[in-house]
Tab-separated table of C-alpha atoms and ligand atoms in Angstrom:
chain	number	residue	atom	x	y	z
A	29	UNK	CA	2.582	20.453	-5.147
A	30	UNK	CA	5.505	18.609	-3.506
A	31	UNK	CA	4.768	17.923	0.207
A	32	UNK	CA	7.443	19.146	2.992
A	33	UNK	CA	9.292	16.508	4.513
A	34	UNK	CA	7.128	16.632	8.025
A	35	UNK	CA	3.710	16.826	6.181
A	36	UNK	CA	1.500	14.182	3.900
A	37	UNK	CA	0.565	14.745	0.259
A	38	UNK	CA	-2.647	16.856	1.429
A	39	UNK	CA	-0.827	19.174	3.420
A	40	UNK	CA	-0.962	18.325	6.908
A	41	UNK	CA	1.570	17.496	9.532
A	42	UNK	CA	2.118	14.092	9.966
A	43	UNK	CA	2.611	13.194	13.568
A	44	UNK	CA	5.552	10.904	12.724
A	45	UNK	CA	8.282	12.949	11.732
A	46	UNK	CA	10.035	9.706	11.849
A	47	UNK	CA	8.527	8.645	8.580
A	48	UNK	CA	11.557	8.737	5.155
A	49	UNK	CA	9.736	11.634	2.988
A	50	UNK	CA	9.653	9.399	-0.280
A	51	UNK	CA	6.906	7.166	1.931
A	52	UNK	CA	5.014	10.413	3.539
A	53	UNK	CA	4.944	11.935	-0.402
A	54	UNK	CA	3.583	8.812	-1.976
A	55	UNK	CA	0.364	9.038	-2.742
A	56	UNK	CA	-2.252	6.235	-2.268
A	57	UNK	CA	-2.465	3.388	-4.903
A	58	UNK	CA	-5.318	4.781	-7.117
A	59	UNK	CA	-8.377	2.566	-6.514
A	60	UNK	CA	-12.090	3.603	-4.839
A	61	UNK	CA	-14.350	0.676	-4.621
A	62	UNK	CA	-17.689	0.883	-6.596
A	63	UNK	CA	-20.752	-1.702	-6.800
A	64	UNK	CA	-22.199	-2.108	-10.192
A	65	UNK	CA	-23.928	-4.620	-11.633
A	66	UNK	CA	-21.435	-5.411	-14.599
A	67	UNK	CA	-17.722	-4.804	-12.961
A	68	UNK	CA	-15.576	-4.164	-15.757
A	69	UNK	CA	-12.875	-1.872	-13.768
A	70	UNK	CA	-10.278	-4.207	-12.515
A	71	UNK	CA	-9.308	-6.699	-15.360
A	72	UNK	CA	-10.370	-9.767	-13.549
A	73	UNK	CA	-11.316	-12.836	-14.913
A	74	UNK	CA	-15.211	-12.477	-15.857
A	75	UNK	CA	-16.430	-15.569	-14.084
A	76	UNK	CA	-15.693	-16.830	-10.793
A	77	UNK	CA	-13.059	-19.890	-10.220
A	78	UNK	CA	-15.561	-23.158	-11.226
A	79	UNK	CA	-17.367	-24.450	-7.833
A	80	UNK	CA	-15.942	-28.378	-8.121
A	81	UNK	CA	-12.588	-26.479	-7.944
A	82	UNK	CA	-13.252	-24.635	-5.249
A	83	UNK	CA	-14.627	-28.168	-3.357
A	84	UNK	CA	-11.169	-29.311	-4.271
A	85	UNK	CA	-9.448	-26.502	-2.484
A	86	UNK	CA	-12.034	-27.394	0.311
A	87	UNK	CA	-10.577	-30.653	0.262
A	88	UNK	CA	-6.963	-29.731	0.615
A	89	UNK	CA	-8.073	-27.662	3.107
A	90	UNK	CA	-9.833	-29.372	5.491
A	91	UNK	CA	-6.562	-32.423	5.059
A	92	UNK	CA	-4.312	-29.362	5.918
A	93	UNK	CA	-2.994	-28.655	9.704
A	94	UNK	CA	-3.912	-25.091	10.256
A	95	UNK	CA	-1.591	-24.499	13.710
A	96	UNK	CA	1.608	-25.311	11.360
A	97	UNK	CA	3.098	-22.692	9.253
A	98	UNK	CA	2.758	-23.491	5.296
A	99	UNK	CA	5.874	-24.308	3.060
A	100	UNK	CA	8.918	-22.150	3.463
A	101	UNK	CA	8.705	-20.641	0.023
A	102	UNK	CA	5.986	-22.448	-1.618
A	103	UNK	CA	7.765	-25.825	-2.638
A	104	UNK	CA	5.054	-27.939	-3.762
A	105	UNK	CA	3.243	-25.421	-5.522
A	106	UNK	CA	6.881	-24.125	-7.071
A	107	UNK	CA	7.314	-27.439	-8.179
A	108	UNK	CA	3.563	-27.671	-10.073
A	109	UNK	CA	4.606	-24.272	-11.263
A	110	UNK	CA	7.999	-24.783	-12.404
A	111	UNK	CA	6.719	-28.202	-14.586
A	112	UNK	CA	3.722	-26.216	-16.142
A	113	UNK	CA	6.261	-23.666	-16.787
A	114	UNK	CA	9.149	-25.299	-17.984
A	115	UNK	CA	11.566	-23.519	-15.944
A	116	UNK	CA	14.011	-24.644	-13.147
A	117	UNK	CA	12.108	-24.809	-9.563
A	118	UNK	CA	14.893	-22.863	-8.319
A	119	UNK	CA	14.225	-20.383	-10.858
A	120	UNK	CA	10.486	-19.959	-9.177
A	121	UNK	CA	9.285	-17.322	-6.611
A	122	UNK	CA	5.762	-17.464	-5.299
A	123	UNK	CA	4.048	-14.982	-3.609
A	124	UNK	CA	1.294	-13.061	-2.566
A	125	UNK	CA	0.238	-11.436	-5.703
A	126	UNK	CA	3.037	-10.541	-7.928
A	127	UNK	CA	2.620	-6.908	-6.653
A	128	UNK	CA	4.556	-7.920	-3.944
A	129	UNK	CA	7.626	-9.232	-6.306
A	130	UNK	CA	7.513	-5.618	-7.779
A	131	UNK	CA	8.462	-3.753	-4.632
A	132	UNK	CA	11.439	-7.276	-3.878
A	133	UNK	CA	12.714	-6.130	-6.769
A	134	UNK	CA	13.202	-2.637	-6.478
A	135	UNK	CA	14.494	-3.913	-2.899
A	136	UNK	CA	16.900	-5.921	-4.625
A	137	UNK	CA	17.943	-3.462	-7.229
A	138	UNK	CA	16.494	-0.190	-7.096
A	139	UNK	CA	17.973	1.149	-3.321
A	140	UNK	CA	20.698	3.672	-3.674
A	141	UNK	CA	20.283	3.156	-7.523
A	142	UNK	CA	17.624	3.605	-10.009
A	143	UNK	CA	14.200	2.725	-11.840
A	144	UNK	CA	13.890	3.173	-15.346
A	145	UNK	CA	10.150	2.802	-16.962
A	146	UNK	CA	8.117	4.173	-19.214
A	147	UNK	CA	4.993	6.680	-18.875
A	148	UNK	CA	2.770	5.912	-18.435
A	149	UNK	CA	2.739	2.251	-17.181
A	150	UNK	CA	1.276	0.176	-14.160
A	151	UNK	CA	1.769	2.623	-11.274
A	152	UNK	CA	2.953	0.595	-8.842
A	153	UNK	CA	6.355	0.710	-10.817
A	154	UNK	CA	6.387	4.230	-10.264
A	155	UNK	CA	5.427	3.772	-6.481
A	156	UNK	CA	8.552	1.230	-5.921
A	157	UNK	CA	10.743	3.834	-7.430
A	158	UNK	CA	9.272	6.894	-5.486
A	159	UNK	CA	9.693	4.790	-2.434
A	160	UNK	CA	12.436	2.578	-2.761
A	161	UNK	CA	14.763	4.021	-5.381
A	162	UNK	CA	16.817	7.291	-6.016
A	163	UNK	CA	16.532	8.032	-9.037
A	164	UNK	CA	13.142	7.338	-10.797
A	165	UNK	CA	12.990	8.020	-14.857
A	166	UNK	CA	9.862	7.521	-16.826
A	167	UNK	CA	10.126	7.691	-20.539
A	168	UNK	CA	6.845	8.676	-22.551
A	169	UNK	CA	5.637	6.253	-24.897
A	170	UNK	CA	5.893	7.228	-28.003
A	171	UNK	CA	3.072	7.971	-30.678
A	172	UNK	CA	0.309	4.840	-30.724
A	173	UNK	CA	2.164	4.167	-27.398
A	174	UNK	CA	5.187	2.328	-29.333
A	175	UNK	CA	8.219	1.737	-26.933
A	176	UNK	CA	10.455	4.787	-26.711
A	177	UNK	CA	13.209	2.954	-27.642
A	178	UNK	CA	16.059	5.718	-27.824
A	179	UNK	CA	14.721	7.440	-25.040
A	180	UNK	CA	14.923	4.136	-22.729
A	181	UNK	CA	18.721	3.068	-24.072
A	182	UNK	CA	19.541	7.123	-22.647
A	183	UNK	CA	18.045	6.222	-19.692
A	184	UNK	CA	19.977	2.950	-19.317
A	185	UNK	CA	23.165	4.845	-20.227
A	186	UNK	CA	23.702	6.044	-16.808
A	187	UNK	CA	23.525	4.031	-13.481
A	188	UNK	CA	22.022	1.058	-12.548
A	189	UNK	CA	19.421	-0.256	-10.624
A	190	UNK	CA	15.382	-2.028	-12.350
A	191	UNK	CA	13.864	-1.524	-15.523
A	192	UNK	CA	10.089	-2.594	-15.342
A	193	UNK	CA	8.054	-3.335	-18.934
A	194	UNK	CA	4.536	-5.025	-19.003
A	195	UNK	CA	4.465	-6.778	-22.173
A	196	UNK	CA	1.084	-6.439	-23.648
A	197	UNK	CA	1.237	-3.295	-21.785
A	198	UNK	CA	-0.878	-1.542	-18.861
A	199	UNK	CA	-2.839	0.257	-19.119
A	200	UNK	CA	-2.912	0.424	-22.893
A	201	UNK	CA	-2.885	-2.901	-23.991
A	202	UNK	CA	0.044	-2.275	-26.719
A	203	UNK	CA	1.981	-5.003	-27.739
A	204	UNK	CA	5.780	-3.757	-28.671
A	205	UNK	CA	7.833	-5.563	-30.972
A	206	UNK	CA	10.606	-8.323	-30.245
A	207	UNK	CA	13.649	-6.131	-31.911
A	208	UNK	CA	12.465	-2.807	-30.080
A	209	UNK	CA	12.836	-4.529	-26.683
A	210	UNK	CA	15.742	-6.704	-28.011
A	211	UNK	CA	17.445	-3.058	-28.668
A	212	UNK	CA	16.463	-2.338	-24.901
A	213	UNK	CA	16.899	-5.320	-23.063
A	214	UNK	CA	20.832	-5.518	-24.658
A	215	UNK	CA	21.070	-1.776	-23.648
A	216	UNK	CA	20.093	-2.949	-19.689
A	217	UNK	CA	23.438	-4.804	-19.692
A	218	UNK	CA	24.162	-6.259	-16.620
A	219	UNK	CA	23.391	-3.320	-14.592
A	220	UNK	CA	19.804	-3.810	-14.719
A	221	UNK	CA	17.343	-6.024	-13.686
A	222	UNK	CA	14.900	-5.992	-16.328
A	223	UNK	CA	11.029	-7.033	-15.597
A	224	UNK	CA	8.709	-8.124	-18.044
A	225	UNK	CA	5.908	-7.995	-16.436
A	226	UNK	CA	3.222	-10.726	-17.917
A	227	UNK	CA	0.545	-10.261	-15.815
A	228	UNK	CA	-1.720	-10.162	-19.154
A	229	UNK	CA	0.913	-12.291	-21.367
A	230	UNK	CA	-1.716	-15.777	-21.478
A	231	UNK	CA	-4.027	-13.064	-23.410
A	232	UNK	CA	-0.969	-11.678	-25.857
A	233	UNK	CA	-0.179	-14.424	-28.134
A	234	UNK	CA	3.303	-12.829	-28.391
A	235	UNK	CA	6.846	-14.793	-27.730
A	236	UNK	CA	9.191	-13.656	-24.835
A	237	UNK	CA	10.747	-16.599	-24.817
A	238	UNK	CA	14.446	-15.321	-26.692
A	239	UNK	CA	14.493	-12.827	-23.853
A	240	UNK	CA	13.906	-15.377	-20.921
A	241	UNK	CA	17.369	-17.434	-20.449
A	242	UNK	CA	19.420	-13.740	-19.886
A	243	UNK	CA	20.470	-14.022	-16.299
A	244	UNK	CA	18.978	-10.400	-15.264
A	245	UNK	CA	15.495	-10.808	-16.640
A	246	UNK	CA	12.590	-11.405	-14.478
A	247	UNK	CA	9.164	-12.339	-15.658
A	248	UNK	CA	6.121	-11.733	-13.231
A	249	UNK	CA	2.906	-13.758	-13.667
A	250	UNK	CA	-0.040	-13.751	-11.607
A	251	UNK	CA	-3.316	-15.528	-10.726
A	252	UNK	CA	-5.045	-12.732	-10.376
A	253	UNK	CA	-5.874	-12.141	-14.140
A	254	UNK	CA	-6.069	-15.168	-16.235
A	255	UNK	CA	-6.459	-17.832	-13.229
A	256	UNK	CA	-9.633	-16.446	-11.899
A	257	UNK	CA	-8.196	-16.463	-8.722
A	258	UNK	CA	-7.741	-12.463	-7.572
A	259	UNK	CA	-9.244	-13.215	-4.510
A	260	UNK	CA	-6.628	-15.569	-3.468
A	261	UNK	CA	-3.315	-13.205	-4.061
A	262	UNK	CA	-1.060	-15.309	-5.451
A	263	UNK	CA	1.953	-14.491	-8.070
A	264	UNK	CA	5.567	-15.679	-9.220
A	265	UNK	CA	8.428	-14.866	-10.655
A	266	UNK	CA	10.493	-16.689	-13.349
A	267	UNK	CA	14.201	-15.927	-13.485
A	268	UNK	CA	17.942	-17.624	-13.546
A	269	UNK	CA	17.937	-18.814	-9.858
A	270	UNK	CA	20.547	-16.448	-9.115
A	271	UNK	CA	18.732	-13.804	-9.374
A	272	UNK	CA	15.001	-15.999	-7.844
A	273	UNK	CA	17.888	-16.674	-5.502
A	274	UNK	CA	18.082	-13.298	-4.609
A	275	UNK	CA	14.840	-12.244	-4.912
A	276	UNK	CA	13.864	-14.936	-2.381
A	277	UNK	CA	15.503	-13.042	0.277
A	278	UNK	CA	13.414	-10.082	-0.035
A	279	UNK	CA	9.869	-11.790	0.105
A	280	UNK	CA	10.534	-13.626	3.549
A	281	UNK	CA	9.668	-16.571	4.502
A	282	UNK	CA	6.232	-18.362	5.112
A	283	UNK	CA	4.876	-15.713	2.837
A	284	UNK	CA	2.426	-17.237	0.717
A	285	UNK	CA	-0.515	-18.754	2.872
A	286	UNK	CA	-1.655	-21.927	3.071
A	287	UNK	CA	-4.849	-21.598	1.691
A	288	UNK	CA	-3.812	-19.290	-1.312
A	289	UNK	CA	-1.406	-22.044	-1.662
A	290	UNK	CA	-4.567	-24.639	-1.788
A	291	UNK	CA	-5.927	-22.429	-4.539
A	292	UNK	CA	-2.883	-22.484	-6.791
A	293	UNK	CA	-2.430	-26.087	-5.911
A	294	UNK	CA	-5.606	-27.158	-7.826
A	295	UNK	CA	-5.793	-24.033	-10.510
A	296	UNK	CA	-2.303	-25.149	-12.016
A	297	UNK	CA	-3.841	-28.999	-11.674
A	298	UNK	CA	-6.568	-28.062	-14.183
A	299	UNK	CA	-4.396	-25.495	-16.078
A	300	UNK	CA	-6.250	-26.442	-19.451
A	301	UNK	CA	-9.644	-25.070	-18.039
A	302	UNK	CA	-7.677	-21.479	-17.736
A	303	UNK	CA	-6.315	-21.905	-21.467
A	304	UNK	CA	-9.839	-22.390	-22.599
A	305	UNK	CA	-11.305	-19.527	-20.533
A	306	UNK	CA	-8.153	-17.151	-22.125
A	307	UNK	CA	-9.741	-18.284	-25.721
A	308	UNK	CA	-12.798	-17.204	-24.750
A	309	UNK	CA	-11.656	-13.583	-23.414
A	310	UNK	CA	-9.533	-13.570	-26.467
A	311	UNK	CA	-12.732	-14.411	-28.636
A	312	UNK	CA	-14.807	-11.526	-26.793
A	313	UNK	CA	-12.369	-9.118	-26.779
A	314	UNK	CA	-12.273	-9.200	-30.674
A	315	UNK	CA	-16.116	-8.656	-30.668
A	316	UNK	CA	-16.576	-6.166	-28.747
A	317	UNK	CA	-13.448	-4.711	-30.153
A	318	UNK	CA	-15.158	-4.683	-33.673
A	319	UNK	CA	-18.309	-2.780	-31.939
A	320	UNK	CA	-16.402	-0.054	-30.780
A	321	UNK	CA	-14.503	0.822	-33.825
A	322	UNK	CA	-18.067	2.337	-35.034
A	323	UNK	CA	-18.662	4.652	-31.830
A	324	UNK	CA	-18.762	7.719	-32.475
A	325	UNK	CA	-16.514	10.268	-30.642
A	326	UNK	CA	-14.772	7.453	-28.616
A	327	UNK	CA	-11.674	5.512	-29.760
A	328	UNK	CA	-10.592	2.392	-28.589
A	329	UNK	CA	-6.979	1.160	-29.229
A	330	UNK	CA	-6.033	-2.302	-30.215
A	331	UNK	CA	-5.944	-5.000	-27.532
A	332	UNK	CA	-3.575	-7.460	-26.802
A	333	UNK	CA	-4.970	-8.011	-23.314
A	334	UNK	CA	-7.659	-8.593	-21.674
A	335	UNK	CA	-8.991	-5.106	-21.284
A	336	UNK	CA	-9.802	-2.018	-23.747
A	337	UNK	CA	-8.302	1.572	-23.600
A	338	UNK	CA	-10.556	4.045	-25.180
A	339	UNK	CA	-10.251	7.796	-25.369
A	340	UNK	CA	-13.354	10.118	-25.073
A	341	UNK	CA	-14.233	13.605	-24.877
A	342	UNK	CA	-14.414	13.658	-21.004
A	343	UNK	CA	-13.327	10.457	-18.609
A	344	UNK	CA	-15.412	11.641	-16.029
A	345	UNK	CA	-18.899	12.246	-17.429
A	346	UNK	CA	-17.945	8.943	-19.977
A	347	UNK	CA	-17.371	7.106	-15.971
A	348	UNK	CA	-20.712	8.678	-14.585
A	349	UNK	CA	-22.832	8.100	-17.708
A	350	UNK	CA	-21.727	4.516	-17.664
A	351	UNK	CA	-21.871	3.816	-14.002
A	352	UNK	CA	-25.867	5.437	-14.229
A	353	UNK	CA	-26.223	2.342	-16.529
A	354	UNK	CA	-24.772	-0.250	-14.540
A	355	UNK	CA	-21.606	-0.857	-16.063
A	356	UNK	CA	-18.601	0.416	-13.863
A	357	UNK	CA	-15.455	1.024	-15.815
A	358	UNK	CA	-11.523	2.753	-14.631
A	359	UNK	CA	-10.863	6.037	-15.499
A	360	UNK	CA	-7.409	6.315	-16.853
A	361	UNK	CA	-7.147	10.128	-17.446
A	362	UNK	CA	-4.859	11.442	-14.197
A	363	UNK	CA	-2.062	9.236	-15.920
A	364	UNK	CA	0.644	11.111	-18.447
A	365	UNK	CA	-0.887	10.910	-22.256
A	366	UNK	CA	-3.971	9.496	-21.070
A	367	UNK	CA	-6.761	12.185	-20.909
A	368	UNK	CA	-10.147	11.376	-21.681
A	369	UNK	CA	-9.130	7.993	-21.076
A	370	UNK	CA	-11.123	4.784	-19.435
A	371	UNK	CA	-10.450	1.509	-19.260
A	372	UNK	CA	-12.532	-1.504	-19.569
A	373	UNK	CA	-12.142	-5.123	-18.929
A	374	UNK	CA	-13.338	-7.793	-21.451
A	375	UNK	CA	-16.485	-9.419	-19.347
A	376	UNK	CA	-18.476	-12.663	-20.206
A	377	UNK	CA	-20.626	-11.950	-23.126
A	378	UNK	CA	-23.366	-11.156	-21.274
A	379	UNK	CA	-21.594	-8.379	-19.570
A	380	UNK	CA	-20.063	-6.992	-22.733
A	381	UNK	CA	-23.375	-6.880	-24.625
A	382	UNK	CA	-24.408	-4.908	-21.651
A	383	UNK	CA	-20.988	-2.649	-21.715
A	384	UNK	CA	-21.918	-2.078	-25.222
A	385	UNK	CA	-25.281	-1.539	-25.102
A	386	UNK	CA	-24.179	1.154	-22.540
A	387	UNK	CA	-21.494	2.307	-24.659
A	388	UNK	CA	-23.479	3.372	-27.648
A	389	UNK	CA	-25.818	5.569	-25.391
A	390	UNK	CA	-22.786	7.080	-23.888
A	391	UNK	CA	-20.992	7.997	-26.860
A	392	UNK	CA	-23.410	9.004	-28.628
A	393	UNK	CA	-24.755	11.882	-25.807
A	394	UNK	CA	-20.743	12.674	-26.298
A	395	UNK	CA	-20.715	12.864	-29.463
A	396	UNK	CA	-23.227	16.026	-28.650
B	15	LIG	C1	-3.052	-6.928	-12.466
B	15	LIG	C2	-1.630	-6.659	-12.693
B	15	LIG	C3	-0.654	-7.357	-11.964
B	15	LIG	C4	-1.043	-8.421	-10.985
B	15	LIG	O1	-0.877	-8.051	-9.666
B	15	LIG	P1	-1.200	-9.107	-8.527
B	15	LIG	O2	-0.518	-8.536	-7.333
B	15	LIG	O3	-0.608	-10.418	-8.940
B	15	LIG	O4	-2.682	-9.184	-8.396
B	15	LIG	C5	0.673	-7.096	-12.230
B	15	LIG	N1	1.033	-6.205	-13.181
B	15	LIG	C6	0.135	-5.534	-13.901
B	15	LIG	C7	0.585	-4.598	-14.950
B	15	LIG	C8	-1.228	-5.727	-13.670
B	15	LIG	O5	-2.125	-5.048	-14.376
């Protein structure tokens, strides 16, 4: 039920009328914290940053002076970044978390215009456009969650304003095809900003890279996934530094700390020991990918991430009768297409075995 302007989502009246009614109608970010002895709900990396790199962050941190503020906009880090990259320093935006570069760029975009995504997707682009934007339109997937290709290109037709696409996909873990997003991204124009979002693109083995020079493309990346580093919030963007340009304005100054920016410092140093760590998640993900394919009653969709999407009979008792076995998992089935729905991150093997073990008790009580 749509809230009144002068109450919240639940119903009650908000004591500050003062509040735009896009921010009191918002709901939440969906997320309840859970302890469990195998976490397998938030797609982080399965074991913790190595400790000799952490003594190395120590290091820079202990040589750092803590009463002055920390680089402007990240320059030493943007440079590491921009040379493991490939891409013009200019070109680089770091920031806390590349959340944070979702909302700057429906801030740059999206205000008085519109956002244009599909459904369902990552819901913070939703959230930026229910905030920030207009005119928000979410396209369905289409069947075996392919990109909804005409449906997007009717979208584009009108207006302007950000297009946001997480290639491999969230929460499914699709992958869509080069000439479907081709067809898209020329259909954007120049009167969107289009945002691949590759928060899971080390896992993907797919190539962007034809659809990185165009001067309103965006790419987000994160160290929250791949980098082991969630803890430390720390993202960045890659675009034509006209548009980083822009997008630089938005994020403010100073606002990457120094001590996530100690982290990065000496992840990107060792960037090889994250490449071999992706192999391994890659390597697991196909295994316990193979296992599933035999449960019955459950369905789990191909992976290009680091995560599985499976359909069961019921998310919520599949989420309980897990969680009674240790293994804590994300339901997936308030989004649009997504019922019966949970979501579970690739672990270390020792956690998947454990996943599995659970997941063959589980589905088979569902299975009745
Ligand atoms: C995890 C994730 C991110 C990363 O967000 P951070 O703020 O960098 O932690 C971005 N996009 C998607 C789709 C994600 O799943």
């Amino acid at each position: 039920m749509p809230a009144s302007p002068s109450s919240t989502p639940t119903g009650e009246k908000t004591a500050l009328p003062a509040l735009r009614p896009a921010v009191q109608e918002s709901p939440d970010y969906p997320f309840t914290h859970h302890d469990a002895p195998v976490k397998l709900d938030q797609n982080e990396a399965p074991d913790d940053f190595p400790a000799e790199l952490k003594e190395e962050v120590f290091d820079l941190l202990r040589a750092e002076p803590w009463h002055r503020y920390p680089d402007m906009h990240a320059e030493r880090l943007r440079a590491e970044i921009a040379r493991l990259e490939g891409w013009a320093e200019l070109g680089v935006v770091v920031t806390p978390g590349s959340n944070v570069l979702i909302h700057a760029l429906a801030d740059a975009a999206g205000i008085g215009g519109a956002v244009v995504t599909v459904s369902p997707a990552f819901s913070l682009y939703g959230l930026a456009g229910k905030l920030l934007a207009e005119d928000l339109r979410q396209v369905p997937l289409g069947p075996d969650f392919a990109l909804p290709v005409a449906g997007l290109i009717e979208a584009l037709s009108v207006g302007s304003g950000v297009l946001y696409l997480a290639e491999p996909h969230a929460p499914t873990g699709a992958l869509h095809a080069n000439a479907d997003l081709r067809a898209v991204i020329d259909a954007a124009g120049d009167r969107w900003v289009v945002v691949l979002d590759e928060a899971y693109a080390q896992f993907s083995g797919a190539d962007l890279s034809e659809f990185y020079s165009r001067p309103n493309v965006a790419r987000l990346k994160t160290f929250s996934k791949a980098w082991a580093l969630g803890g430390a919030r720390l993202g960045y963007l890659l675009a034509a530094p006209e548009l980083a340009s822009a997008v630089r304005k938005l994020v403010l100054p100073f606002n990457v700390s120094s001590f996530a920016l100690a982290a990065g410092q000496v992840a990107v140093k060792h960037a090889g020991l994250m490449t071999e760590r992706v192999q391994n998640v890659v390597s697991e993900r196909e295994r316990v990918h193979s296992r599933l394919v035999d449960l019955p009653a459950w369905h789990a969709y191909p992976s290009f991430a680091n995560f599985h999407l499976i359909r069961t009979p019921d998310a919520a008792q599949a989420w309980r009768l897990l969680l009674d076995r240790g293994v804590l998992v994300r339901r997936q089935d308030s989004l649009p297409g997504l019922a019966g729905c949970i979501r579970v991150s690739v672990g270390n093997r020792e956690d998947n075995d454990r996943f599995l073990q659970a997941a063959a008790e589980v589905s088979a009580i569902q299975a009745g």
